[in-house]
Short mmCIF file of C-alpha atoms and ligand atoms in Angstrom, two decimals:
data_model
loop_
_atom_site.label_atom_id
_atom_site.label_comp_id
_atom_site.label_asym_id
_atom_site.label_seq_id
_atom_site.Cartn_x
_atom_site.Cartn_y
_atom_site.Cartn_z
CA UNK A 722 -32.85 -7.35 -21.74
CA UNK A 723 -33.58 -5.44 -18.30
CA UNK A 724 -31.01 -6.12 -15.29
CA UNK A 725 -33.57 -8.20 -13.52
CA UNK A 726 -34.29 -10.87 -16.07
CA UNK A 727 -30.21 -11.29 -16.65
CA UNK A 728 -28.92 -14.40 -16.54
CA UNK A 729 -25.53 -15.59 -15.17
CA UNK A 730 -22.72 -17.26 -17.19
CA UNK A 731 -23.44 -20.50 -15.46
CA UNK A 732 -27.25 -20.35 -16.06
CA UNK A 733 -28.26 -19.08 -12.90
CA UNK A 734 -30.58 -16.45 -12.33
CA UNK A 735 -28.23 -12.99 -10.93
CA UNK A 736 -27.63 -12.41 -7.26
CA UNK A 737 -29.92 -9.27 -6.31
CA UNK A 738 -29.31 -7.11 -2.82
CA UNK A 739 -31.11 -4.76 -1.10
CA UNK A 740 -29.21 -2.88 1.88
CA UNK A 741 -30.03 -0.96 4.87
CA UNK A 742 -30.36 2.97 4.25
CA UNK A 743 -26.94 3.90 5.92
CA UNK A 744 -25.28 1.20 3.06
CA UNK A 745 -27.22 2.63 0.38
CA UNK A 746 -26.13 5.82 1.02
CA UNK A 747 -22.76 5.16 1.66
CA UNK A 748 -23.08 3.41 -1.65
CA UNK A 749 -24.21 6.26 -3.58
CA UNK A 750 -21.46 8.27 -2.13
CA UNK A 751 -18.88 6.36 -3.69
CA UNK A 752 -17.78 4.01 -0.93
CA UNK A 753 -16.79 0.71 -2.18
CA UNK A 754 -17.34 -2.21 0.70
CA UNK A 755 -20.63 -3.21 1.64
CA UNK A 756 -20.09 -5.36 5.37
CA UNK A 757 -22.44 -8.55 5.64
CA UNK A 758 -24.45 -6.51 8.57
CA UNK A 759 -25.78 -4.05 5.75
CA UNK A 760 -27.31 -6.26 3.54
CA UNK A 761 -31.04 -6.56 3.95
CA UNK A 762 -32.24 -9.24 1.36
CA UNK A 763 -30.22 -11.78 -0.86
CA UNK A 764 -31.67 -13.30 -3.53
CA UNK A 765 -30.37 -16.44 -2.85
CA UNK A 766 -27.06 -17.56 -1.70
CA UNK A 767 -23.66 -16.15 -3.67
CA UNK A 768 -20.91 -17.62 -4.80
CA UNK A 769 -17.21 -16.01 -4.20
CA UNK A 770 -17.05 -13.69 -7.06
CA UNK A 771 -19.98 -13.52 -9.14
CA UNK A 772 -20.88 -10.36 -9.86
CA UNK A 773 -24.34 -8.66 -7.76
CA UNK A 774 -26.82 -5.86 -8.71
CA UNK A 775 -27.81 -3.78 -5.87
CA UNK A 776 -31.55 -2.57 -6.53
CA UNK A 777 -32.87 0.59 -4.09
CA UNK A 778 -36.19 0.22 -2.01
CA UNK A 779 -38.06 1.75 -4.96
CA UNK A 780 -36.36 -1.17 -7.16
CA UNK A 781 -34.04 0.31 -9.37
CA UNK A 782 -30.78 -0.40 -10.02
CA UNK A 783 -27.90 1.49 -7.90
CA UNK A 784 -24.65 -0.25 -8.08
CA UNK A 785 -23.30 -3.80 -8.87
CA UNK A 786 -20.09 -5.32 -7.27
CA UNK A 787 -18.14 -8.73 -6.47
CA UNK A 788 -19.79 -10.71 -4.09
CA UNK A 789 -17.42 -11.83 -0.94
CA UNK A 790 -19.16 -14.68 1.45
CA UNK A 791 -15.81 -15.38 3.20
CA UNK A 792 -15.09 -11.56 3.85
CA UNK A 793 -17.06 -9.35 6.39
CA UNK A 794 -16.81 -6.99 3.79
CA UNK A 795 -19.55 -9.20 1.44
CA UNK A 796 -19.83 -7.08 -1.15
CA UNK A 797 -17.21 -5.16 -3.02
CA UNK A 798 -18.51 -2.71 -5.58
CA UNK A 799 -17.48 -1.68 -8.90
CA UNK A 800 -19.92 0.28 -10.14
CA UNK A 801 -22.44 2.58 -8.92
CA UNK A 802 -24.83 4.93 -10.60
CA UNK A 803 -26.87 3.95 -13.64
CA UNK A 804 -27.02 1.17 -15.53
CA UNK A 805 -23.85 -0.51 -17.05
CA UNK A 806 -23.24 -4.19 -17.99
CA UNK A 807 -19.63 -5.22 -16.97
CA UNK A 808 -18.67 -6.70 -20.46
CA UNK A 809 -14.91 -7.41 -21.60
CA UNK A 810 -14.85 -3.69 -23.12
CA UNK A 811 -15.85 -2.40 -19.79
CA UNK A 812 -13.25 -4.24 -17.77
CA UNK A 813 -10.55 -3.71 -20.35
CA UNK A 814 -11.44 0.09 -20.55
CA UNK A 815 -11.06 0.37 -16.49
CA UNK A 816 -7.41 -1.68 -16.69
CA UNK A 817 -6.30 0.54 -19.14
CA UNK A 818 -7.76 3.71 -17.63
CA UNK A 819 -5.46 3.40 -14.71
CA UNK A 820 -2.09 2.39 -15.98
CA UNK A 821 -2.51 5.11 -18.68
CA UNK A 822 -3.41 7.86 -16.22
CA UNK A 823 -0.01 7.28 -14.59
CA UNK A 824 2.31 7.39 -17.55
CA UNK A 825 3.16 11.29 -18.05
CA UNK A 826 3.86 11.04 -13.66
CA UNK A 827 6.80 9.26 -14.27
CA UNK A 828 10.21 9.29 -16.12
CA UNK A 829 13.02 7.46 -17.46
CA UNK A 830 14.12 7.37 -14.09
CA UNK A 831 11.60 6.02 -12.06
CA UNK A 832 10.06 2.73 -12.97
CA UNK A 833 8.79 1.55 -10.04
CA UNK A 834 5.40 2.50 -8.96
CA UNK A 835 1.86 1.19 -8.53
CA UNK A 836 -0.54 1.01 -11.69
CA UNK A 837 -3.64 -0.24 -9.51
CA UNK A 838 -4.19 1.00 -5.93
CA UNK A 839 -7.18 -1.15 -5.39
CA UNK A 840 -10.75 0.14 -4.87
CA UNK A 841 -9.65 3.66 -5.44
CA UNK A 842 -8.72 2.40 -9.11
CA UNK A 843 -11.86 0.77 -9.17
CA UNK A 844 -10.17 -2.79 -8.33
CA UNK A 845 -11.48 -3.66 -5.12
CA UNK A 846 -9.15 -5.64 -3.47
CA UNK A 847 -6.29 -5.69 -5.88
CA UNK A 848 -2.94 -4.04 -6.37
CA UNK A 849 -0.92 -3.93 -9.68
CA UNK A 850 3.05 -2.59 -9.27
CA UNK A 851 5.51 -2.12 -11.75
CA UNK A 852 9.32 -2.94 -11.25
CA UNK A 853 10.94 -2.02 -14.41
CA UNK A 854 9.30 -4.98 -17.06
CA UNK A 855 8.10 -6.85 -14.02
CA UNK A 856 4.69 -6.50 -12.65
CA UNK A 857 3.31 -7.99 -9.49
CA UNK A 858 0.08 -8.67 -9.13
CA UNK A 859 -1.52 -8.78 -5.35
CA UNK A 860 -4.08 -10.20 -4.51
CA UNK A 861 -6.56 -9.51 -1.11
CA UNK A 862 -9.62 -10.97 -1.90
CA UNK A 863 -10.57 -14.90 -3.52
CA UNK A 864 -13.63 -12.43 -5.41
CA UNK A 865 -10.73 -12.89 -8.02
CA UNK A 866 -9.96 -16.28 -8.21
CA UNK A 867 -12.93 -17.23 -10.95
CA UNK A 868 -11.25 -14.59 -13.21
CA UNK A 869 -7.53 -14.89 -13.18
CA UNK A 870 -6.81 -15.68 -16.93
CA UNK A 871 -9.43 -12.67 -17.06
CA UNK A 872 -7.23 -10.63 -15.08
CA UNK A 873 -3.84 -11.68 -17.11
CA UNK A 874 -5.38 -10.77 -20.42
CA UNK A 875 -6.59 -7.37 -19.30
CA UNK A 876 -3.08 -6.48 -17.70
CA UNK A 877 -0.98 -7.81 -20.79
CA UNK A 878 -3.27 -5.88 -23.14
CA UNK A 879 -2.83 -2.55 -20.78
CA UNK A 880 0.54 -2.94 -20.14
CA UNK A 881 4.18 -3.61 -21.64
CA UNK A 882 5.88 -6.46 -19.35
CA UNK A 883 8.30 -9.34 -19.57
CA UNK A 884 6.39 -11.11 -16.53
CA UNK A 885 3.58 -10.91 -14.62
CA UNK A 886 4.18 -12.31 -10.58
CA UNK A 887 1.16 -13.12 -8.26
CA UNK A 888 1.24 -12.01 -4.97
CA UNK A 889 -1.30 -13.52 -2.07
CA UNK A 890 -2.21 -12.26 0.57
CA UNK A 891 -1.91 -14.53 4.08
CA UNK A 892 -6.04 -14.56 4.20
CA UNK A 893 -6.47 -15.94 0.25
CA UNK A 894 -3.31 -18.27 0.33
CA UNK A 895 -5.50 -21.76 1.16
CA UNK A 896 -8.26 -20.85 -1.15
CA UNK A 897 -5.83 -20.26 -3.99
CA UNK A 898 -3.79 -22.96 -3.67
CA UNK A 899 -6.61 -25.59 -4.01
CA UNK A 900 -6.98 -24.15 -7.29
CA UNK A 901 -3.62 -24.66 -8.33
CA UNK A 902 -2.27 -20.91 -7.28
CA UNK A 903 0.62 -20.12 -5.31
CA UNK A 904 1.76 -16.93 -4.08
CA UNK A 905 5.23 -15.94 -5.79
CA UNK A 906 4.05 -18.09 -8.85
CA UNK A 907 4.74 -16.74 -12.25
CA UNK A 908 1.78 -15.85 -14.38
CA UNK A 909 3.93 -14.54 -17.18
CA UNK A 910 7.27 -14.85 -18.17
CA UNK A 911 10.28 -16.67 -16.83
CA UNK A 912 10.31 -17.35 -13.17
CA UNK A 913 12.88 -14.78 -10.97
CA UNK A 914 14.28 -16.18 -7.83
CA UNK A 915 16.28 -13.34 -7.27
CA UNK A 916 14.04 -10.75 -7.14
CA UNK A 917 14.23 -7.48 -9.76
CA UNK A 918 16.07 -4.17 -9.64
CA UNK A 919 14.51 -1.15 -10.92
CA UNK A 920 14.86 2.34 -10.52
CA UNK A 921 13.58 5.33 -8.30
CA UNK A 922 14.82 9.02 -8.82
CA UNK A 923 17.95 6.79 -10.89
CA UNK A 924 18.65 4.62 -7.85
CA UNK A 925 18.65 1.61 -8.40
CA UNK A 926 17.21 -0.51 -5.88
CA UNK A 927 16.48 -4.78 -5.25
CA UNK A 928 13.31 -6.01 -4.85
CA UNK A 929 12.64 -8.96 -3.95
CA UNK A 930 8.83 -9.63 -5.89
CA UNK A 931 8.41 -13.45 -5.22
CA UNK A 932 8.95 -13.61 -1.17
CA UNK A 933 9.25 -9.86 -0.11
CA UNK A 934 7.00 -7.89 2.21
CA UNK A 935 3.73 -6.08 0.73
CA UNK A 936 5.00 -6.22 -3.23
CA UNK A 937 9.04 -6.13 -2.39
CA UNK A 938 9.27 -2.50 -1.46
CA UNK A 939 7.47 0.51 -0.12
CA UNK A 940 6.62 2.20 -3.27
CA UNK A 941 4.23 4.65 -1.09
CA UNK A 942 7.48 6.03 0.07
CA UNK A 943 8.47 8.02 -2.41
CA UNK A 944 7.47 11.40 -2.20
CA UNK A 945 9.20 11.27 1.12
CA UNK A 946 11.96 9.48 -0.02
CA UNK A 947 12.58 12.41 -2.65
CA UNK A 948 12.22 14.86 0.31
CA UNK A 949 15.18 13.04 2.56
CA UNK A 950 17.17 13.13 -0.02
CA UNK A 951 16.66 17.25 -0.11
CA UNK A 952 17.03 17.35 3.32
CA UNK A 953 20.36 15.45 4.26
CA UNK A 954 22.70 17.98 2.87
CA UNK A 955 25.73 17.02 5.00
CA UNK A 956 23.99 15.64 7.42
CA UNK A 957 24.41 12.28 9.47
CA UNK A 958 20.86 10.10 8.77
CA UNK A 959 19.20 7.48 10.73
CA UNK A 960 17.43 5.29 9.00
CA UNK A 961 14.69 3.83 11.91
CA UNK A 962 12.73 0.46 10.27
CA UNK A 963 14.73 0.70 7.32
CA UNK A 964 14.07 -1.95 5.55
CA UNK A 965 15.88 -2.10 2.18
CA UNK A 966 17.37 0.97 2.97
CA UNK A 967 15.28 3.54 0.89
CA UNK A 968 15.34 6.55 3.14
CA UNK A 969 18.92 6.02 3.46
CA UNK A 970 19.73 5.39 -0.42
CA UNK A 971 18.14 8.76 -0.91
CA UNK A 972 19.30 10.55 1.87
CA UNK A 973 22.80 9.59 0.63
CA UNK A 974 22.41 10.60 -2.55
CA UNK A 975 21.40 14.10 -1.60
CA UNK A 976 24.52 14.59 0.65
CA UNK A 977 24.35 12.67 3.97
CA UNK A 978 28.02 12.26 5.39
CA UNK A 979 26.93 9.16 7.34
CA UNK A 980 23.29 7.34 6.99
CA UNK A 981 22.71 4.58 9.71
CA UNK A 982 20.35 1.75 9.26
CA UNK A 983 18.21 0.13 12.41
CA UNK A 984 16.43 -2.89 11.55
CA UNK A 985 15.58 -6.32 13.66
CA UNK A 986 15.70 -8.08 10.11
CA UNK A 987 19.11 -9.14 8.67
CA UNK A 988 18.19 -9.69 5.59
CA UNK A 989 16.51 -5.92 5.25
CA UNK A 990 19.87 -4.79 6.41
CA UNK A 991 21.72 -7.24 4.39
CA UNK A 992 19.34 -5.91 1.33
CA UNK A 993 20.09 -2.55 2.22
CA UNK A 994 23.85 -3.17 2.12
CA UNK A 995 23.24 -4.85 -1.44
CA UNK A 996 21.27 -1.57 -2.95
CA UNK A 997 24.04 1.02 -1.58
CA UNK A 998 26.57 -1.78 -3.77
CA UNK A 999 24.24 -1.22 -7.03
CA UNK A 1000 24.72 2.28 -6.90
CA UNK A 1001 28.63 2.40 -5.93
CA UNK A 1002 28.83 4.20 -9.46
CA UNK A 1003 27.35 6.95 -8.00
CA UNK A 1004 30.09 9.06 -6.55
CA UNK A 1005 28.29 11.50 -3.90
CA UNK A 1006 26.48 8.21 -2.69
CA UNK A 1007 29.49 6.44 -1.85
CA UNK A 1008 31.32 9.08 -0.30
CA UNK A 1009 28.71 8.56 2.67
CA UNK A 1010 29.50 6.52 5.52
CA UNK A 1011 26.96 3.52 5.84
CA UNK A 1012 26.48 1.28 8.62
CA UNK A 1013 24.12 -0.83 9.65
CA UNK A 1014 22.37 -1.96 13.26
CA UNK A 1015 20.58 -4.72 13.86
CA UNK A 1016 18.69 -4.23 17.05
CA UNK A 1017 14.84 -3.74 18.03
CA UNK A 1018 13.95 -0.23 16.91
CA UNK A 1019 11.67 0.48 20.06
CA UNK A 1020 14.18 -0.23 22.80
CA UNK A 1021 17.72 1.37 20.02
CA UNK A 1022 15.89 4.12 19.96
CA UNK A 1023 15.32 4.93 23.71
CA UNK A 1024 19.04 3.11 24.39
CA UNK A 1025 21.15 3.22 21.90
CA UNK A 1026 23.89 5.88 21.56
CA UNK A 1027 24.56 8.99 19.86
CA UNK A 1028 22.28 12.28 18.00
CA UNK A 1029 21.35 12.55 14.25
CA UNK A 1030 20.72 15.51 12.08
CA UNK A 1031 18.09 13.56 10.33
CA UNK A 1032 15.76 11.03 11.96
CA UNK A 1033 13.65 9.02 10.09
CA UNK A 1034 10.79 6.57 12.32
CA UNK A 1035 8.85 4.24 9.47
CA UNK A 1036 7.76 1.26 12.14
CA UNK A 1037 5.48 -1.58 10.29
CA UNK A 1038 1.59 -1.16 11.02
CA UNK A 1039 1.04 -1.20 14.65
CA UNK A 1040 -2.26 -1.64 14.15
CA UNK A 1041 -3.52 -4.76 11.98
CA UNK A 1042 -7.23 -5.07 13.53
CA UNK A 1043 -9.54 -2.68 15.04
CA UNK A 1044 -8.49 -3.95 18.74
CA UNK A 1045 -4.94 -3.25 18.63
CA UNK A 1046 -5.64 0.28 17.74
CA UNK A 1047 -5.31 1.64 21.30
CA UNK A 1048 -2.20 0.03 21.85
CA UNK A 1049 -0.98 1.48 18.46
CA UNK A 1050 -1.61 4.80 19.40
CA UNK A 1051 0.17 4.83 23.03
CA UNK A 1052 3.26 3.03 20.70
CA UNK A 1053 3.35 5.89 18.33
CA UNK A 1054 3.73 8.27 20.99
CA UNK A 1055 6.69 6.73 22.79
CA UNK A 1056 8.24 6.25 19.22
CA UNK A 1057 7.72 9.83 18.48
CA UNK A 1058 9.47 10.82 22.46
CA UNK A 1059 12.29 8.47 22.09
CA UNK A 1060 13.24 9.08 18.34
CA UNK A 1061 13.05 13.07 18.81
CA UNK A 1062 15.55 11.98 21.36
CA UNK A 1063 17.58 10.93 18.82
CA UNK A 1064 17.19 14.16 17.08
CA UNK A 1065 20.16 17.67 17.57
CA UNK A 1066 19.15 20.69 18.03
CA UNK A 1067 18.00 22.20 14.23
CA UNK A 1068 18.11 18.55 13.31
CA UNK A 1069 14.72 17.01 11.49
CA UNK A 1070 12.16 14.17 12.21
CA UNK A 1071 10.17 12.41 9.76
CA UNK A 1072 7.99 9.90 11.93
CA UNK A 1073 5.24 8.14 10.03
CA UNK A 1074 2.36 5.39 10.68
CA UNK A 1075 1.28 2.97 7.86
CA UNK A 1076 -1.49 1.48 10.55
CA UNK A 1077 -4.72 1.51 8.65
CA UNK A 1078 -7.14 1.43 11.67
CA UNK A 1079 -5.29 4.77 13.43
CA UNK A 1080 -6.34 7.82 12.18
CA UNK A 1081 -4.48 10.60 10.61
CA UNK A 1082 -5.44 13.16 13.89
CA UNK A 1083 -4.93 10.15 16.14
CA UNK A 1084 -1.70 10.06 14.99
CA UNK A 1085 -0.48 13.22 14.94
CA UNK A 1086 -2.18 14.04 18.21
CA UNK A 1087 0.13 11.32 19.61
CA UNK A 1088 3.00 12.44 17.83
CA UNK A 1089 2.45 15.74 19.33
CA UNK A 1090 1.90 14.70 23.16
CA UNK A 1091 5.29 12.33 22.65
CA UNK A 1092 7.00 15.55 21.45
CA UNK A 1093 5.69 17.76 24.59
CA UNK A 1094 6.95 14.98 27.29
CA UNK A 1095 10.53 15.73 26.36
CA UNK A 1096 9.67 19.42 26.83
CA UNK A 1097 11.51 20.52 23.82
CA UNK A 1098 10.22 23.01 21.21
CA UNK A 1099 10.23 22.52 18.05
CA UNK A 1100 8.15 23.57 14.88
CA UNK A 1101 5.88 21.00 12.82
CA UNK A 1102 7.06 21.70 9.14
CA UNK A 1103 4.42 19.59 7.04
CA UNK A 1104 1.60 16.78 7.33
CA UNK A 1105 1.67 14.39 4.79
CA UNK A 1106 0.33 11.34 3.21
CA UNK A 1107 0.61 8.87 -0.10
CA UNK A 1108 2.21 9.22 -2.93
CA UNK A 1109 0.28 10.43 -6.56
CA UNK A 1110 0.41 6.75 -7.40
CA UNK A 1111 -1.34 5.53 -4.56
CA UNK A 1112 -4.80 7.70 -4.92
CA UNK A 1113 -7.48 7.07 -2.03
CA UNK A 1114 -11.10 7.69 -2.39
CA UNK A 1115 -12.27 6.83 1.15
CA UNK A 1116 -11.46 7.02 4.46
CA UNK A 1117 -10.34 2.98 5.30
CA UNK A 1118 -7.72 4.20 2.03
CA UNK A 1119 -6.16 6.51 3.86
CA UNK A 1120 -3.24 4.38 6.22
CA UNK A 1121 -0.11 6.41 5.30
CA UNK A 1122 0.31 9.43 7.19
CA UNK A 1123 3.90 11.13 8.76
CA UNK A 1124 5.06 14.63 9.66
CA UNK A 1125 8.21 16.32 9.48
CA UNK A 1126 9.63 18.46 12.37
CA UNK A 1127 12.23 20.46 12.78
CA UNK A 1128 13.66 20.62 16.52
CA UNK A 1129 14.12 24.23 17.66
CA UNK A 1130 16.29 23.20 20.62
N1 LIG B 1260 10.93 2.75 5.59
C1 LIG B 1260 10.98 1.57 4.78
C2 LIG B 1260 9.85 0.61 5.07
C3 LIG B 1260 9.80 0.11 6.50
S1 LIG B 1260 9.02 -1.43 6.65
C4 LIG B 1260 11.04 1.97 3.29
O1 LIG B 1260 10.80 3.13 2.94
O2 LIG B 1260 11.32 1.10 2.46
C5 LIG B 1260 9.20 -1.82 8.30
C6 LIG B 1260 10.56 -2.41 8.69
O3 LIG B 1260 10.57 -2.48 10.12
C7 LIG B 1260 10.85 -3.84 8.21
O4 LIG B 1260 12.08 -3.86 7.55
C8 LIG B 1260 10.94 -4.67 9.50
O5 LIG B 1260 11.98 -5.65 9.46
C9 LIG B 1260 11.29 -3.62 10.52
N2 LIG B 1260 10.89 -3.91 11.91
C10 LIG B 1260 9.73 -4.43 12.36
N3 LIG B 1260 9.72 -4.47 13.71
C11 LIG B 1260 10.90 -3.94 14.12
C12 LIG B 1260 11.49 -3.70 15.40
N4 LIG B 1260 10.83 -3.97 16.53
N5 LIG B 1260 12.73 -3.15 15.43
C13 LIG B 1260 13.40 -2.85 14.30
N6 LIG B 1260 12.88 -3.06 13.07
C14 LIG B 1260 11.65 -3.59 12.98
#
């Protein structure tokens, strides 16, 4: 049966696009959102989810994808090249495809990463993390809410897990909940109230899956995480936006004498305080000094007293829509002046932006000018961005960059 004579599940003839050059090229080049502006004939009107064949201006097939009418971004593909049908074997293959190409990346003693980063797993819109035998499942699109026992039966057949949590994002919540969805809810499993603790390097670490930020923790992190830790050898740490406290778990563990947390939040403080208690085994981790303060990062960090060996700046995205970008950038920059302030002479800065809509050379450009306002030198060490377990395949992908720099004076 040819693509164009296909039927749909519910009876319906199958949603066919055409797009404007630029899309179709962008398209063929891998990229995975097609915006509402792009799309230059509709067969007739789509419903959220169903699946539609893009056909070139010579009218062949070129990709198909999951169509969005309540997102700008209307259609999200999955496939693009020749002709494939998406069939229960296809779908299952692509689940499996992902979680297994992560398995030799991590051992015993890290069991928390992600399985599914989204569209550059081929999951447009989705993101599947492991916490030991928990899994959450996060959701940014309603594209999936037609095939959620779909979804559960291709995870559980991919992957090992005692429970499977779903995660909304703010955007989907309504939608979801009409049909009986909630985020936190439990797809698999017995609920958790209290969150999960798994491990990272051997840490062990709290997360709390049902009401936490993103998934419960900042599994893109790690890699830098790993690198703290190397680079607090008897050093005094401040932890800037820490959060749960995973710069400072790590930093400890490597050798800090004293690791300092600054967050607004009491309760990532209070979390904090709870992971350094799961590891009080650990002997060279509780021979640091930890305190915690809870004040606003921005103004601490220009006020607040004292000088670190290590400084580590992880703010929250400064940037959540296009028009805030400006004002992002001009933030990084003052972050980057007053935390290097915070920073002795040899001492180290990590400083890092998780703000989607500000470029990687945006960034460090205003890293840099922040850095030449206090008129010290200093020497940029590395650039760096995500984790093995979060791979990108297009720009919009890329939101996690930081640099480390070593002060020379
Ligand atoms: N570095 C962390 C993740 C940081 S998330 C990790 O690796 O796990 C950002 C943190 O910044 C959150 O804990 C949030 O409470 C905190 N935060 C947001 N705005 C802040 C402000 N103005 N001052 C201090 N902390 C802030």
């Amino acid at each position: 049966m040819s693509q164009l004579s296909q039927t749909t599940k519910t009876g319906g003839a199958r949603l066919r696009l055409r797009l404007a050059p630029s899309a179709e090229m962008a398209v063929r080049s891998g990229h995975p959102w097609v915006y509402a502006e792009r799309i230059r004939e509709i067969s007739r009107e789509g419903i959220s989810g169903e699946i539609a064949i893009v056909y070139d201006r010579k009218d062949r097939f070129m990709a198909f994808g999951l169509f969005d009418p309540d997102s700008p971004i209307r259609l999200r593909i999955l496939h693009s090249g020749p002709p494939i049908v998406a069939d229960e074997a296809w779908w299952q293959a692509r689940m499996t495809s992902a979680v297994e190409k992560r398995r030799p990346w991590f051992q015993q003693g890290t069991d928390g990463y992600r399985l599914v980063n989204g569209e550059s797993d081929g999951w447009p819109a989705l993101i599947l993390d492991r916490y030991g035998s928990t899994l959450v499942l996060k959701l940014y699109s309603a594209v999936w809410l037609p095939r959620m026992a779909d979804l559960q039966r291709w995870i559980v057949s991919a992957v090992t897990a005692e429970r499977i949590v779903l995660r909304l994002s703010r955007n989907v919540q309504d939608v979801f909940e009409r049909a009986g969805h909630r985020d936190g809810q439990n797809l698999v499993g017995t609920e958790t109230s209290e969150g999960v603790i798994f491990k990272e390097d051997g840490l062990r670490f709290w997360s709390d899956v049902v009401k936490g930020q993103k998934t419960g923790f900042f599994l893109d992190q790690r890699e830098n995480r790993r690198r703290i830790g190397k680079l607090s050898v008897g050093a005094e740490v401040l932890n800037a936006f820490s959060f749960s406290g995973g710069f400072s778990l790590h930093a400890a563990r490597g050798g800090a004498v004293a690791v300092t947390d600054l967050d607004c939040s009491p309760h990532a403080l209070e979390a904090a305080r709870r992971n350094f208690q799961l590891n009080r085994d650990d002997s060279t981790l509780a021979s640091a000094r930890h305190q915690s303060v809870q004040a606003d990062a921005f103004d601490w960090l220009e006020n607040g007293p004292g000088q670190f060996d290590v400084v580590i700046c992880d703010p929250p995205s400064l940037a959540r829509r296009e028009h805030e970008r400006a004002g992002a950038i001009d933030a990084y920059r003052r972050l980057a002046t007053s935390s290097v302030g915070k920073v002795r002479s040899g001492g180290l800065l990590l400083t890092a932006s998780c703000s989607a809509h500000v470029l990687a050379e945006e960034f460090h450009a205003a890293v840099a000018e922040g850095l030449r306002r206090t008129g010290r030198r200093y020497e940029e060490l590395e650039q760096v961005g995500h984790a093995l377990d979060h791979p990108t395949t297009f720009d919009e992908a890329r939101y996690l960059k930081a640099v480390y720099l070593r002060m020379l004076d």
